[in-house]
Every structure is written in structure tokens, then in C-alpha cells.
CSV table of C-alpha atoms (C1' of nucleotides) in Angstrom, one decimal:
chain,number,residue,atom,x,y,z
O,1,UNK,CA,0.0,-0.1,0.1
O,2,UNK,CA,3.2,2.3,0.1
O,3,UNK,CA,3.8,2.2,-3.7
O,4,UNK,CA,2.0,4.8,-5.3
O,5,UNK,CA,-1.0,3.3,-6.9
O,6,UNK,CA,-2.3,3.7,-10.2
O,7,UNK,CA,-1.9,7.2,-11.6
O,8,UNK,CA,-0.2,9.0,-8.7
O,9,UNK,CA,2.9,10.6,-9.1
O,10,UNK,CA,5.5,10.5,-6.7
O,11,UNK,CA,5.6,13.5,-4.1
O,12,UNK,CA,7.9,16.1,-4.9
O,13,UNK,CA,11.2,15.8,-3.4
O,14,UNK,CA,11.1,19.3,-2.1
O,15,UNK,CA,7.9,19.2,-0.7
O,16,UNK,CA,8.6,16.4,1.2
O,17,UNK,CA,12.1,18.0,2.5
O,18,UNK,CA,10.2,21.1,3.1
O,19,UNK,CA,7.9,19.7,5.2
O,20,UNK,CA,10.2,18.0,7.2
O,21,UNK,CA,12.3,21.0,7.8
O,22,UNK,CA,8.8,22.8,9.2
O,23,UNK,CA,8.3,20.3,11.9
O,24,UNK,CA,11.5,20.4,13.0
O,25,UNK,CA,11.2,24.4,13.3
O,26,UNK,CA,8.0,24.0,14.4
O,27,UNK,CA,9.1,21.7,17.8
O,28,UNK,CA,11.7,24.2,18.2
O,29,UNK,CA,9.9,27.5,18.2
O,30,UNK,CA,6.5,25.8,19.8
O,31,UNK,CA,9.0,24.7,22.9
O,32,UNK,CA,10.1,28.1,23.2
O,33,UNK,CA,7.3,30.3,22.7
O,34,UNK,CA,4.4,27.7,23.7
O,35,UNK,CA,1.7,27.1,21.7
O,36,UNK,CA,0.6,30.6,20.7
O,37,UNK,CA,4.4,31.3,19.0
O,38,UNK,CA,4.1,32.7,15.3
O,39,UNK,CA,4.0,31.0,12.6
O,40,UNK,CA,5.5,33.1,10.8
O,41,UNK,CA,8.6,32.7,12.9
O,42,UNK,CA,8.5,29.2,12.0
O,43,UNK,CA,8.3,29.6,8.5
O,44,UNK,CA,11.6,31.7,8.8
O,45,UNK,CA,13.2,29.2,10.6
O,46,UNK,CA,12.5,26.3,8.5
O,47,UNK,CA,13.3,28.5,5.7
O,48,UNK,CA,10.5,28.3,3.9
O,49,UNK,CA,7.8,31.3,2.5
O,50,UNK,CA,4.4,31.6,4.7
O,51,UNK,CA,2.8,30.0,2.2
O,52,UNK,CA,4.5,27.0,2.2
O,53,UNK,CA,3.5,26.3,5.7
O,54,UNK,CA,0.4,26.8,5.7
O,55,UNK,CA,0.2,24.6,2.6
O,56,UNK,CA,1.7,21.9,4.7
O,57,UNK,CA,-0.4,22.7,7.8
O,58,UNK,CA,-3.6,24.5,6.9
O,59,UNK,CA,-4.0,25.2,10.4
O,60,UNK,CA,-2.2,25.7,13.4
O,61,UNK,CA,-3.6,23.0,14.6
O,62,UNK,CA,-2.8,20.8,12.0
O,63,UNK,CA,0.9,21.7,12.6
O,64,UNK,CA,0.4,21.3,16.3
O,65,UNK,CA,-0.9,17.8,16.6
O,66,UNK,CA,1.6,16.9,13.4
O,67,UNK,CA,4.8,17.9,16.2
O,68,UNK,CA,3.6,16.1,19.0
O,69,UNK,CA,2.0,12.9,17.4
O,70,UNK,CA,5.2,11.1,18.6
O,71,UNK,CA,4.5,12.2,22.1
O,72,UNK,CA,1.0,11.2,22.4
O,73,UNK,CA,2.1,7.8,20.9
O,74,UNK,CA,4.9,7.0,23.3
O,75,UNK,CA,2.4,8.0,26.0
O,76,UNK,CA,0.0,5.7,24.4
O,77,UNK,CA,2.7,2.8,24.3
O,78,UNK,CA,3.7,3.4,27.6
O,79,UNK,CA,-0.1,2.3,28.5
O,80,UNK,CA,0.3,-0.8,26.4
O,81,UNK,CA,3.6,-2.0,28.3
O,82,UNK,CA,1.5,-0.8,31.7
O,83,UNK,CA,-1.1,-3.0,30.8
O,84,UNK,CA,0.3,-6.2,32.8
O,85,UNK,CA,1.4,-4.6,35.6
O,86,UNK,CA,0.1,-6.7,38.4
O,87,UNK,CA,-1.8,-4.1,40.4
O,88,UNK,CA,-4.0,-2.6,38.1
O,89,UNK,CA,-4.4,0.6,40.1
O,90,UNK,CA,-0.9,1.1,40.3
O,91,UNK,CA,-0.7,1.0,36.6
O,92,UNK,CA,-2.9,3.9,36.1
O,93,UNK,CA,-1.2,5.5,39.0
O,94,UNK,CA,2.2,5.0,37.3
O,95,UNK,CA,0.7,6.0,33.7
O,96,UNK,CA,-0.5,9.3,35.0
O,97,UNK,CA,2.7,10.2,36.6
O,98,UNK,CA,4.5,9.6,33.4
O,99,UNK,CA,2.4,12.2,32.3
O,100,UNK,CA,3.1,14.5,34.4
O,101,UNK,CA,6.9,13.7,33.4
O,102,UNK,CA,6.0,14.4,29.8
O,103,UNK,CA,4.7,17.6,30.5
O,104,UNK,CA,7.7,18.8,32.4
O,105,UNK,CA,10.3,17.2,29.9
O,106,UNK,CA,8.4,18.5,26.5
O,107,UNK,CA,6.7,22.0,27.1
O,108,UNK,CA,4.5,22.0,24.5
O,109,UNK,CA,2.9,18.7,25.7
O,110,UNK,CA,0.1,20.5,27.6
O,111,UNK,CA,-1.1,22.1,24.7
O,112,UNK,CA,-1.0,18.7,22.5
O,113,UNK,CA,-3.1,17.3,25.2
O,114,UNK,CA,-5.2,20.6,25.6
O,115,UNK,CA,-5.9,20.0,21.9
O,116,UNK,CA,-6.3,16.3,22.0
O,117,UNK,CA,-9.2,16.7,24.7
O,118,UNK,CA,-10.6,20.1,23.5
O,119,UNK,CA,-12.6,20.8,20.3
O,120,UNK,CA,-14.4,17.4,19.2
O,121,UNK,CA,-13.0,18.3,15.7
O,122,UNK,CA,-11.7,15.2,13.1
O,123,UNK,CA,-8.4,16.9,13.4
O,124,UNK,CA,-7.6,15.7,16.6
O,125,UNK,CA,-9.1,12.3,16.4
O,126,UNK,CA,-6.0,10.4,16.2
O,127,UNK,CA,-4.4,12.0,19.7
O,128,UNK,CA,-7.6,11.7,21.4
O,129,UNK,CA,-8.5,8.2,20.6
O,130,UNK,CA,-4.8,7.4,21.0
O,131,UNK,CA,-5.1,8.5,24.4
O,132,UNK,CA,-8.4,7.9,25.3
O,133,UNK,CA,-7.6,4.0,24.3
O,134,UNK,CA,-4.8,4.1,26.4
O,135,UNK,CA,-6.6,5.1,29.9
O,136,UNK,CA,-9.2,2.9,28.7
O,137,UNK,CA,-7.2,-0.1,28.9
O,138,UNK,CA,-6.1,0.8,32.2
O,139,UNK,CA,-9.4,1.6,33.7
O,140,UNK,CA,-11.2,-1.3,32.5
O,141,UNK,CA,-8.8,-3.5,33.6
O,142,UNK,CA,-9.0,-1.9,37.1
O,143,UNK,CA,-12.6,-1.9,37.3
O,144,UNK,CA,-13.0,-5.5,35.7
O,145,UNK,CA,-10.9,-6.5,38.8
O,146,UNK,CA,-13.5,-5.0,41.0
O,147,UNK,CA,-10.1,-2.3,42.2
O,148,UNK,CA,-12.0,0.8,41.3
O,149,UNK,CA,-15.4,2.3,40.4
O,150,UNK,CA,-16.7,1.7,37.2
O,151,UNK,CA,-18.3,5.0,36.2
O,152,UNK,CA,-15.3,7.2,35.2
O,153,UNK,CA,-14.9,7.2,31.7
O,154,UNK,CA,-11.6,7.6,29.9
O,155,UNK,CA,-12.6,11.2,28.7
O,156,UNK,CA,-13.2,12.1,32.2
O,157,UNK,CA,-9.8,11.3,33.3
O,158,UNK,CA,-8.1,12.6,30.3
O,159,UNK,CA,-10.1,15.6,31.0
O,160,UNK,CA,-9.1,15.6,34.8
O,161,UNK,CA,-5.4,14.9,34.3
O,162,UNK,CA,-4.8,17.4,31.7
O,163,UNK,CA,-6.4,19.9,33.4
O,164,UNK,CA,-4.5,19.0,36.6
O,165,UNK,CA,-1.3,19.7,34.3
O,166,UNK,CA,-2.9,22.9,32.9
O,167,UNK,CA,-0.9,25.2,35.2
O,168,UNK,CA,2.4,24.0,34.4
O,169,UNK,CA,4.5,27.0,34.5
O,170,UNK,CA,4.1,27.7,38.0
O,171,UNK,CA,7.2,27.0,40.7
O,172,UNK,CA,6.3,23.9,42.2
O,173,UNK,CA,3.5,22.4,39.4
O,174,UNK,CA,5.2,19.1,39.0
O,175,UNK,CA,4.7,18.1,43.0
O,176,UNK,CA,1.5,19.8,43.4
O,177,UNK,CA,-0.2,17.6,40.1
O,178,UNK,CA,1.6,14.1,41.7
O,179,UNK,CA,-0.1,15.3,45.2
O,180,UNK,CA,-3.4,15.7,43.4
O,181,UNK,CA,-3.0,12.7,41.3
O,182,UNK,CA,-2.5,10.6,44.4
O,183,UNK,CA,-5.4,12.0,45.6
O,184,UNK,CA,-7.5,11.6,42.3
O,185,UNK,CA,-6.8,7.7,42.6
O,186,UNK,CA,-7.5,6.9,46.0
O,187,UNK,CA,-10.8,8.5,45.3
O,188,UNK,CA,-11.2,6.0,42.3
O,189,UNK,CA,-9.9,3.3,44.2
O,190,UNK,CA,-13.0,1.0,45.7
O,191,UNK,CA,-12.5,0.1,49.0
O,192,UNK,CA,-12.1,-3.6,49.7
O,193,UNK,CA,-14.0,-3.0,53.1
O,194,UNK,CA,-16.2,-0.6,52.1
O,195,UNK,CA,-19.3,-2.3,51.0
O,196,UNK,CA,-20.8,-0.5,54.0
O,197,UNK,CA,-22.6,2.1,52.9
O,198,UNK,CA,-21.4,5.6,54.2
O,199,UNK,CA,-23.2,8.6,55.0
O,200,UNK,CA,-21.2,11.0,52.6
O,201,UNK,CA,-21.5,10.5,48.9
O,202,UNK,CA,-25.2,11.9,48.8
O,203,UNK,CA,-26.0,13.9,45.7
O,204,UNK,CA,-25.2,16.8,47.4
O,205,UNK,CA,-27.5,19.4,45.8
O,206,UNK,CA,-25.6,22.3,44.1
O,207,UNK,CA,-28.6,24.6,44.4
O,208,UNK,CA,-26.8,27.1,46.1
O,209,UNK,CA,-28.2,30.6,46.6
O,210,UNK,CA,-26.4,32.8,44.8
O,211,UNK,CA,-27.2,36.9,45.3
O,212,UNK,CA,-26.6,38.8,42.4
G,1,UNK,CA,-10.6,56.7,53.8
G,2,UNK,CA,-12.8,57.3,51.0
G,3,UNK,CA,-12.4,61.0,51.9
G,4,UNK,CA,-9.6,62.1,48.9
G,5,UNK,CA,-7.2,62.9,51.3
G,6,UNK,CA,-4.6,66.3,51.7
G,7,UNK,CA,-3.9,67.3,48.0
G,8,UNK,CA,-6.1,65.0,46.1
G,9,UNK,CA,-8.6,66.4,43.4
G,10,UNK,CA,-11.8,65.2,43.3
G,11,UNK,CA,-11.8,62.4,40.0
G,12,UNK,CA,-13.0,63.5,36.9
G,13,UNK,CA,-16.7,62.7,36.2
G,14,UNK,CA,-15.6,61.2,33.0
G,15,UNK,CA,-13.5,59.3,33.8
G,16,UNK,CA,-15.7,57.9,36.4
G,17,UNK,CA,-18.1,57.5,33.7
G,18,UNK,CA,-16.0,55.9,31.4
G,19,UNK,CA,-14.5,53.4,33.5
G,20,UNK,CA,-18.2,52.2,34.3
G,21,UNK,CA,-18.9,51.9,30.6
G,22,UNK,CA,-15.7,50.1,29.7
G,23,UNK,CA,-16.3,47.5,32.3
G,24,UNK,CA,-20.0,47.0,31.3
G,25,UNK,CA,-18.8,46.8,27.9
G,26,UNK,CA,-16.2,44.3,28.7
G,27,UNK,CA,-18.3,42.0,30.8
G,28,UNK,CA,-20.5,41.6,27.6
G,29,UNK,CA,-17.6,41.3,25.0
G,30,UNK,CA,-16.0,38.7,27.2
G,31,UNK,CA,-18.8,36.7,28.0
G,32,UNK,CA,-19.4,36.2,24.4
G,33,UNK,CA,-16.4,36.0,22.9
G,34,UNK,CA,-14.7,34.8,25.8
G,35,UNK,CA,-11.1,35.8,26.9
G,36,UNK,CA,-9.2,36.4,24.3
G,37,UNK,CA,-12.1,38.7,22.5
G,38,UNK,CA,-10.8,42.0,20.9
G,39,UNK,CA,-10.1,45.2,23.6
G,40,UNK,CA,-10.8,47.3,20.4
G,41,UNK,CA,-14.1,45.9,20.7
G,42,UNK,CA,-14.5,46.8,23.9
G,43,UNK,CA,-13.6,49.7,23.4
G,44,UNK,CA,-16.2,50.7,20.7
G,45,UNK,CA,-19.0,49.3,22.5
G,46,UNK,CA,-18.4,51.3,25.8
G,47,UNK,CA,-18.6,54.3,23.1
G,48,UNK,CA,-14.8,55.2,23.7
G,49,UNK,CA,-11.3,55.6,22.5
G,50,UNK,CA,-9.0,52.6,22.6
G,51,UNK,CA,-6.7,54.9,24.5
G,52,UNK,CA,-9.3,55.6,27.0
G,53,UNK,CA,-9.3,51.7,27.6
G,54,UNK,CA,-5.8,51.2,28.0
G,55,UNK,CA,-5.5,54.1,30.2
G,56,UNK,CA,-8.0,52.7,32.9
G,57,UNK,CA,-6.8,49.2,32.2
G,58,UNK,CA,-3.2,49.0,31.1
G,59,UNK,CA,-3.0,45.1,30.5
G,60,UNK,CA,-5.8,42.5,29.6
G,61,UNK,CA,-5.4,41.3,32.7
G,62,UNK,CA,-6.1,44.4,34.6
G,63,UNK,CA,-9.6,44.4,32.9
G,64,UNK,CA,-10.6,41.0,33.4
G,65,UNK,CA,-9.5,41.0,37.1
G,66,UNK,CA,-12.0,44.0,37.2
G,67,UNK,CA,-14.7,42.2,35.5
G,68,UNK,CA,-14.8,39.2,37.8
G,69,UNK,CA,-13.7,40.7,40.9
G,70,UNK,CA,-17.0,40.3,42.1
G,71,UNK,CA,-17.7,37.0,41.1
G,72,UNK,CA,-14.8,35.6,42.7
G,73,UNK,CA,-16.0,37.5,46.2
G,74,UNK,CA,-19.0,35.7,45.8
G,75,UNK,CA,-17.5,32.7,45.7
G,76,UNK,CA,-15.5,33.3,48.6
G,77,UNK,CA,-18.3,34.5,50.4
G,78,UNK,CA,-20.3,31.4,49.7
G,79,UNK,CA,-17.2,29.1,51.3
G,80,UNK,CA,-17.8,31.8,54.6
G,81,UNK,CA,-21.1,30.4,54.8
G,82,UNK,CA,-20.7,26.6,54.2
G,83,UNK,CA,-17.7,27.2,57.6
G,84,UNK,CA,-20.6,26.3,59.3
G,85,UNK,CA,-22.1,23.0,58.0
G,86,UNK,CA,-22.1,19.9,59.5
G,87,UNK,CA,-20.4,17.9,57.3
G,88,UNK,CA,-17.1,19.5,56.8
G,89,UNK,CA,-16.0,17.4,53.9
G,90,UNK,CA,-19.4,17.7,52.3
G,91,UNK,CA,-19.2,21.8,52.7
G,92,UNK,CA,-16.0,21.6,50.6
G,93,UNK,CA,-17.9,19.5,48.2
G,94,UNK,CA,-20.6,21.9,48.2
G,95,UNK,CA,-18.2,24.5,47.2
G,96,UNK,CA,-16.9,22.7,44.3
G,97,UNK,CA,-20.3,22.3,43.0
G,98,UNK,CA,-20.8,25.7,43.2
G,99,UNK,CA,-17.6,26.9,41.5
G,100,UNK,CA,-18.5,24.8,38.9
G,101,UNK,CA,-22.1,26.5,38.6
G,102,UNK,CA,-20.3,29.4,38.5
G,103,UNK,CA,-18.1,28.7,35.4
G,104,UNK,CA,-21.2,27.1,34.1
G,105,UNK,CA,-23.3,30.4,34.4
G,106,UNK,CA,-20.4,32.7,33.6
G,107,UNK,CA,-18.5,32.0,30.8
G,108,UNK,CA,-15.5,33.9,31.8
G,109,UNK,CA,-15.5,32.9,35.1
G,110,UNK,CA,-12.8,30.1,34.0
G,111,UNK,CA,-10.4,32.7,32.3
G,112,UNK,CA,-10.9,34.6,35.7
G,113,UNK,CA,-10.0,31.4,37.7
G,114,UNK,CA,-7.1,31.1,35.2
G,115,UNK,CA,-5.7,34.4,36.3
G,116,UNK,CA,-6.6,33.8,39.7
G,117,UNK,CA,-4.4,30.6,39.5
G,118,UNK,CA,-1.4,31.7,36.9
G,119,UNK,CA,1.1,34.2,37.2
G,120,UNK,CA,2.3,35.0,40.0
G,121,UNK,CA,2.1,39.0,39.5
G,122,UNK,CA,1.0,41.3,42.3
G,123,UNK,CA,-2.1,41.8,39.8
G,124,UNK,CA,-4.2,38.8,40.5
G,125,UNK,CA,-3.3,38.8,44.3
G,126,UNK,CA,-6.5,39.8,45.3
G,127,UNK,CA,-8.2,36.7,43.4
G,128,UNK,CA,-6.0,34.5,44.5
G,129,UNK,CA,-5.3,35.2,47.9
G,130,UNK,CA,-9.5,35.4,48.3
G,131,UNK,CA,-9.7,32.3,46.6
G,132,UNK,CA,-7.0,30.5,48.5
G,133,UNK,CA,-8.3,31.6,51.7
G,134,UNK,CA,-12.0,30.7,51.2
G,135,UNK,CA,-10.8,27.3,50.4
G,136,UNK,CA,-8.3,27.4,52.9
G,137,UNK,CA,-11.1,27.8,55.7
G,138,UNK,CA,-12.9,24.7,54.5
G,139,UNK,CA,-9.9,22.8,54.1
G,140,UNK,CA,-8.8,23.6,57.7
G,141,UNK,CA,-12.0,22.7,59.3
G,142,UNK,CA,-11.9,19.4,57.7
G,143,UNK,CA,-8.8,18.4,58.4
G,144,UNK,CA,-8.9,19.8,61.8
G,145,UNK,CA,-12.1,17.4,62.2
G,146,UNK,CA,-9.8,14.7,61.1
G,147,UNK,CA,-11.8,14.0,58.4
G,148,UNK,CA,-9.8,14.8,55.6
G,149,UNK,CA,-6.0,14.4,54.6
G,150,UNK,CA,-4.1,17.4,55.8
G,151,UNK,CA,-1.5,17.4,53.4
G,152,UNK,CA,-3.2,19.4,50.6
G,153,UNK,CA,-2.7,22.9,50.3
G,154,UNK,CA,-5.4,25.3,49.4
G,155,UNK,CA,-3.4,26.3,46.2
G,156,UNK,CA,-3.4,22.5,45.4
G,157,UNK,CA,-7.1,22.2,45.4
G,158,UNK,CA,-7.6,25.5,43.7
G,159,UNK,CA,-5.2,24.4,40.2
G,160,UNK,CA,-6.9,21.2,40.4
G,161,UNK,CA,-10.6,22.9,40.4
G,162,UNK,CA,-9.4,25.0,38.1
G,163,UNK,CA,-7.9,22.5,35.7
G,164,UNK,CA,-10.8,20.5,35.8
G,165,UNK,CA,-13.2,23.3,34.6
G,166,UNK,CA,-10.9,24.0,31.9
G,167,UNK,CA,-12.8,22.3,29.5
G,168,UNK,CA,-15.8,24.1,30.0
G,169,UNK,CA,-16.6,24.4,26.2
G,170,UNK,CA,-17.2,20.9,25.3
G,171,UNK,CA,-20.6,19.1,25.6
G,172,UNK,CA,-21.1,17.3,28.7
G,173,UNK,CA,-18.3,18.8,30.6
G,174,UNK,CA,-20.1,19.7,33.8
G,175,UNK,CA,-21.5,15.9,34.5
G,176,UNK,CA,-18.1,15.2,33.9
G,177,UNK,CA,-16.6,17.7,36.2
G,178,UNK,CA,-18.8,17.0,38.9
G,179,UNK,CA,-18.1,13.1,38.9
G,180,UNK,CA,-14.6,14.0,38.4
G,181,UNK,CA,-14.9,16.2,41.8
G,182,UNK,CA,-16.3,13.8,43.6
G,183,UNK,CA,-13.7,11.2,42.8
G,184,UNK,CA,-11.4,14.0,44.2
G,185,UNK,CA,-13.2,14.4,47.3
G,186,UNK,CA,-13.5,11.0,47.9
G,187,UNK,CA,-9.8,10.5,47.6
G,188,UNK,CA,-9.4,13.5,50.0
G,189,UNK,CA,-11.2,11.9,53.0
G,190,UNK,CA,-9.3,10.1,55.5
G,191,UNK,CA,-9.4,6.6,54.6
G,192,UNK,CA,-7.2,4.6,57.0
G,193,UNK,CA,-8.6,3.4,60.3
G,194,UNK,CA,-5.6,5.0,61.6
G,195,UNK,CA,-7.7,7.6,62.9
G,196,UNK,CA,-9.2,6.1,66.1
G,197,UNK,CA,-10.2,9.4,67.2
G,198,UNK,CA,-13.1,10.2,64.8
G,199,UNK,CA,-15.4,7.4,64.2
G,200,UNK,CA,-12.9,4.4,64.3
G,201,UNK,CA,-15.9,2.1,63.9
G,202,UNK,CA,-16.7,3.0,60.6
G,203,UNK,CA,-14.4,3.2,57.7
G,204,UNK,CA,-15.4,6.6,56.1
G,205,UNK,CA,-14.6,5.6,52.8
G,206,UNK,CA,-17.0,6.4,50.5
G,207,UNK,CA,-16.6,4.5,47.2
G,208,UNK,CA,-20.3,3.8,46.3
G,209,UNK,CA,-21.7,3.5,42.9
G,210,UNK,CA,-22.6,6.9,41.2
G,211,UNK,CA,-24.9,7.1,38.7
G,212,UNK,CA,-24.0,9.4,35.8
M,1,DG,C1',-13.8,83.0,34.2
M,2,DA,C1',-9.1,81.5,34.1
M,3,DA,C1',-5.3,78.4,35.0
M,4,DG,C1',-3.8,74.0,35.3
M,5,DA,C1',-4.5,69.3,35.9
M,6,DT,C1',-6.3,65.2,33.9
M,7,DA,C1',-9.1,62.4,30.4
M,8,DC,C1',-9.9,61.7,26.1
M,9,DG,C1',-9.7,59.7,21.2
M,10,DG,C1',-7.7,57.7,17.2
M,11,DA,C1',-3.7,57.6,14.1
M,12,DG,C1',-0.1,55.5,13.5
M,13,DG,C1',3.6,51.7,14.1
M,14,DC,C1',3.9,47.1,15.1
M,15,DA,C1',3.0,42.2,14.4
M,16,DC,C1',0.4,38.4,13.1
M,17,DC,C1',-2.9,35.8,10.6
M,18,DC,C1',-4.1,33.7,6.2
M,19,DT,C1',-5.0,34.0,1.1
M,20,DC,C1',-3.9,34.2,-3.5
M,21,DC,C1',-1.6,34.1,-7.2
M,22,DG,C1',2.7,34.6,-10.7
M,23,DT,C1',7.4,31.9,-10.5
M,24,DT,C1',9.9,28.0,-10.0
M,25,DT,C1',11.0,23.2,-9.8
M,26,DA,C1',10.8,18.2,-9.5
M,27,DA,C1',8.6,14.0,-12.4
M,28,DC,C1',7.2,11.7,-15.8
M,29,DA,C1',7.3,10.7,-20.7
M,30,DA,C1',9.6,10.8,-25.6
A,1,DT,C1',18.1,14.8,-23.0
A,2,DT,C1',14.7,18.0,-23.6
A,3,DG,C1',9.9,19.5,-23.3
A,4,DT,C1',5.4,19.1,-20.6
A,5,DT,C1',3.2,20.2,-16.8
A,6,DA,C1',1.5,19.4,-12.5
A,7,DA,C1',2.6,20.0,-7.8
A,8,DA,C1',5.0,23.3,-4.9
A,9,DC,C1',7.4,27.6,-4.0
A,10,DG,C1',7.6,32.5,-1.7
A,11,DG,C1',5.8,36.6,-0.3
A,12,DA,C1',3.5,40.6,-1.4
A,13,DG,C1',-1.1,42.5,0.4
A,14,DG,C1',-5.2,42.9,2.9
A,15,DG,C1',-7.5,42.7,7.3
A,16,DT,C1',-7.3,42.6,12.2
A,17,DG,C1',-5.7,43.7,16.6
A,18,DC,C1',-2.4,45.5,20.1
A,19,DC,C1',-0.7,49.3,22.5
A,20,DT,C1',1.9,54.1,22.4
A,21,DC,C1',1.8,58.5,22.1
A,22,DC,C1',0.7,63.2,22.2
A,23,DG,C1',-2.5,67.3,20.8
A,24,DT,C1',-7.0,68.4,21.7
A,25,DA,C1',-10.6,68.9,24.7
A,26,DT,C1',-12.9,68.7,29.6
A,27,DC,C1',-13.4,68.7,34.1
A,28,DT,C1',-11.9,71.1,38.9
A,29,DT,C1',-10.2,74.2,41.6
A,30,DC,C1',-9.7,79.0,43.0
DNA sequence: GAAGATACGGAGGCACCCTCCGTTTAACAA
DNA sequence: TTGTTAAACGGAGGGTGCCTCCGTATCTTC
């Protein structure tokens, strides 16, 4: 399926080269300047015209996704590995912690996750699906083992995780997030002894009056 | 302290009026267009020049904070009220849930929270302090009662909460966040039987099934 | 009413976004 | 090789928004 089928031309060499250059430049620029960085700066750094950049990546998101696709894949693969860990809850915890590390290392990762999570457009289907599946595999196993509540969807978790990482530019964010994740995972855990009904988690009416 | 002291002039009437107009316009524009909305649009709607806007609010954040200061205060006051609730953990849960409602109602609220949480600049000291204190009062009480782990700081919680609300523009975000908050609060509960002081007999664990 | 402080407005310079199209270049056929 | 042609290139240009600057208008005070 890789060969050009029928009357499709071989892609032009310069096109391939330029695409690669843009990606490389984007990686650098996004890492330094965040996801808001100027696309013109990317083009300049890549040594191509702005038009070329836009031809290859019609939207900022397209470019962004292409840049961080690999990272997403890595996170996803990690989940695959963790699937076989003994303690399913701990596996999930580990995965989340690795996610934090990713964010810490690659500054653009948060934005990539944000993209994956936000805006349901087809463009991000890849990242979103990939990560959702990754989480899902961990979640399902833990739930099946009866070690974790089953009413939390992978999407929920992804969003929560991403959200927690969102303030990644503050001092001390990392340990804060790690703490929060622990709390969170604790909350997910089904307490073996806790078949007893507790008087706590009743729907807690949210109708709090608000003066306006 | 309201009177002009010494040689301070009375503020000009037009200045006061314009400031108010800008605030009102900003409220509308930010609500509609999110925190990225054009400041020039705000100025136009307020019927003032762009220069006037910038004189009153030198940065976008300044304007933003001014607009949402009131909301922050309301959230803060709510915490004050909840302080006297019977169950301290439940009080916290309620507060968080109200926060979600705020976000749902006032679209700009997320951004306001973001501001409060991010960027340690002095500009946001108000919001941040206010909310931190609000949470703190709830957190402390719960911790003092031995009902909740004590190693979570108000800042941690604020960040986590804000983060979860961050994807407020997706369909179904609200119920997702509410679920996550429940998980989270469950995780905050002191779980081990280690605290014999408070109801050692019943495990204060609340991993009950919650229908979505 | 005059003086002086204060505020006003919007032009203007800059940066970025994105599109459009004349020019260049690589792939393929002869 | 050379010619043909589709594909890709680059960057000018029109649009929007940001923010500053400063001549002008207006308000307060005496």
C-alpha cells in the first residue's frame, strides 16, 4: 500500500523536505514560545515561505498535532506496557505520573493534550482516540478487577488529568500535580472493606443560592 | 478612607463614567467572545477610544480582573457560609460544585480562575488570595476534624479545580467535572482506620457507585 | 472665568494571520 | 536530454488586533 497506486505521482522531493523542515522548526519554536508562537517565526526558521507552511499545515492545530503526534504515541505505548502490571490501580497511577513527566520535559505537551481533549473536530481524532484508548485499557482492567469504580470514563480521566497539568508553568507545579493525582487515584479506588454504605456521597444538592 | 486626603483632587466625572462603561462593555464582550476577545471591540461598545480603555486598564489582565472581581468575591463569600455546615467534607464538596455552577453560568469565570491561579504577578493577588483563603477555611476545618488528609494545600486544590473546569466548552463537561470532583473529594477523605479519634468503627470511605 | 491638571480619542507603527497568484521546479514521458 | 505539466514555492498584500503617543478637549479648583 505504500507504492503509488495507479496514476499517482511520486511526491515531490522538495515538498517532502520542506514539510520535514517545518516540523523541525515548529518543534523548536513551540517549545520555546508555547503554542501561541508565531507561525511566521516557524516559517522563517524553517527557511520556507509562509505560504509553504500553510500549504502543508492549513491550520495551527494541524501543525501542532503533527509535532506532538509522536509524544502522544509514546504515552500511548506506555499504557500498553503497563497493561500487564500486577496492580491495575497502581498501573494507572504510574501512567498518570509518566504523563506529568512528559509535560515537564516537553513544554508543548500540555498544549498537545489540550488539543487532544478540546474541540471535537476530526483533526484531533488521532490524539484523542489514542489517549482515550490508552487510558481505557488501564481503566477497564482495574474496574474489571473490582479495584476501581466503574463509572468514570476515559474521557473524564483524560480531561481531569490534563486540567491538573494545565498550570505547568508555575513553580512547584509538578509536586502539586503529583499530590493531586494521588488524591485522585485514591478516590477512584474501591475500598475492599467499604461495602458498607457511608453517609457521605449523597448527591449533595448543588443549588446554592447566589445573590446577584 | 474614602475621602480624598490632603491634596488629592476629586476624580473627574467623565473618567469615572468611562471606567464604568468600559467595565460594562467588557463584561458583555468577554462573556460572548471569551477572554481572547478584542479589546478594541470593548472600547467600541463602551463608546470610548481605545486609548481611554488602556489608560484605565493597562493590561488585558487588569480589565479582566476588574470584571470578575465580583464573581470571585461571591465564591469567596459562599465559602464563608459553608464554614458552618455540619459535615466539613461535604461543605467542601458543595463549594466546589458551586464553583462549577459559576463556571457554567458565567463563561468568563474560567478565565478569571485561570488568572487567579496562574502567573504570580501582584495583579492577581486579590483573586488568588481571596480564593485561597476561601478554600483554606474549608480545608482546615475538615482537616482539623480529622475527616480529611492534611497534606493538600489550598493552592493545590484551587489548581486542580480550575484545571478540571478548563474544558468547559465541551458538551457534557459539567457532569464530567462533577463526577471528577466527587472522585477527588473521595480521595481527600481520610481513609485508613488510623484515626481512631473520629469514628474509628466505620470506615469513612465513600466509594459508592454513582449513577451518571 | 481662568488656569492648570486630567482625561480623551484615534492615528500610527508593529506583529501576526491567512490568501492568492505569478514564478519556479521536480517528475515523467518521449 | 529535453519538453511538458502538475505540483510546490514564496511572499506581497489586505485584514485585524495590540499598544503608544500626543495634540485636543474637558473638568476641577480657585
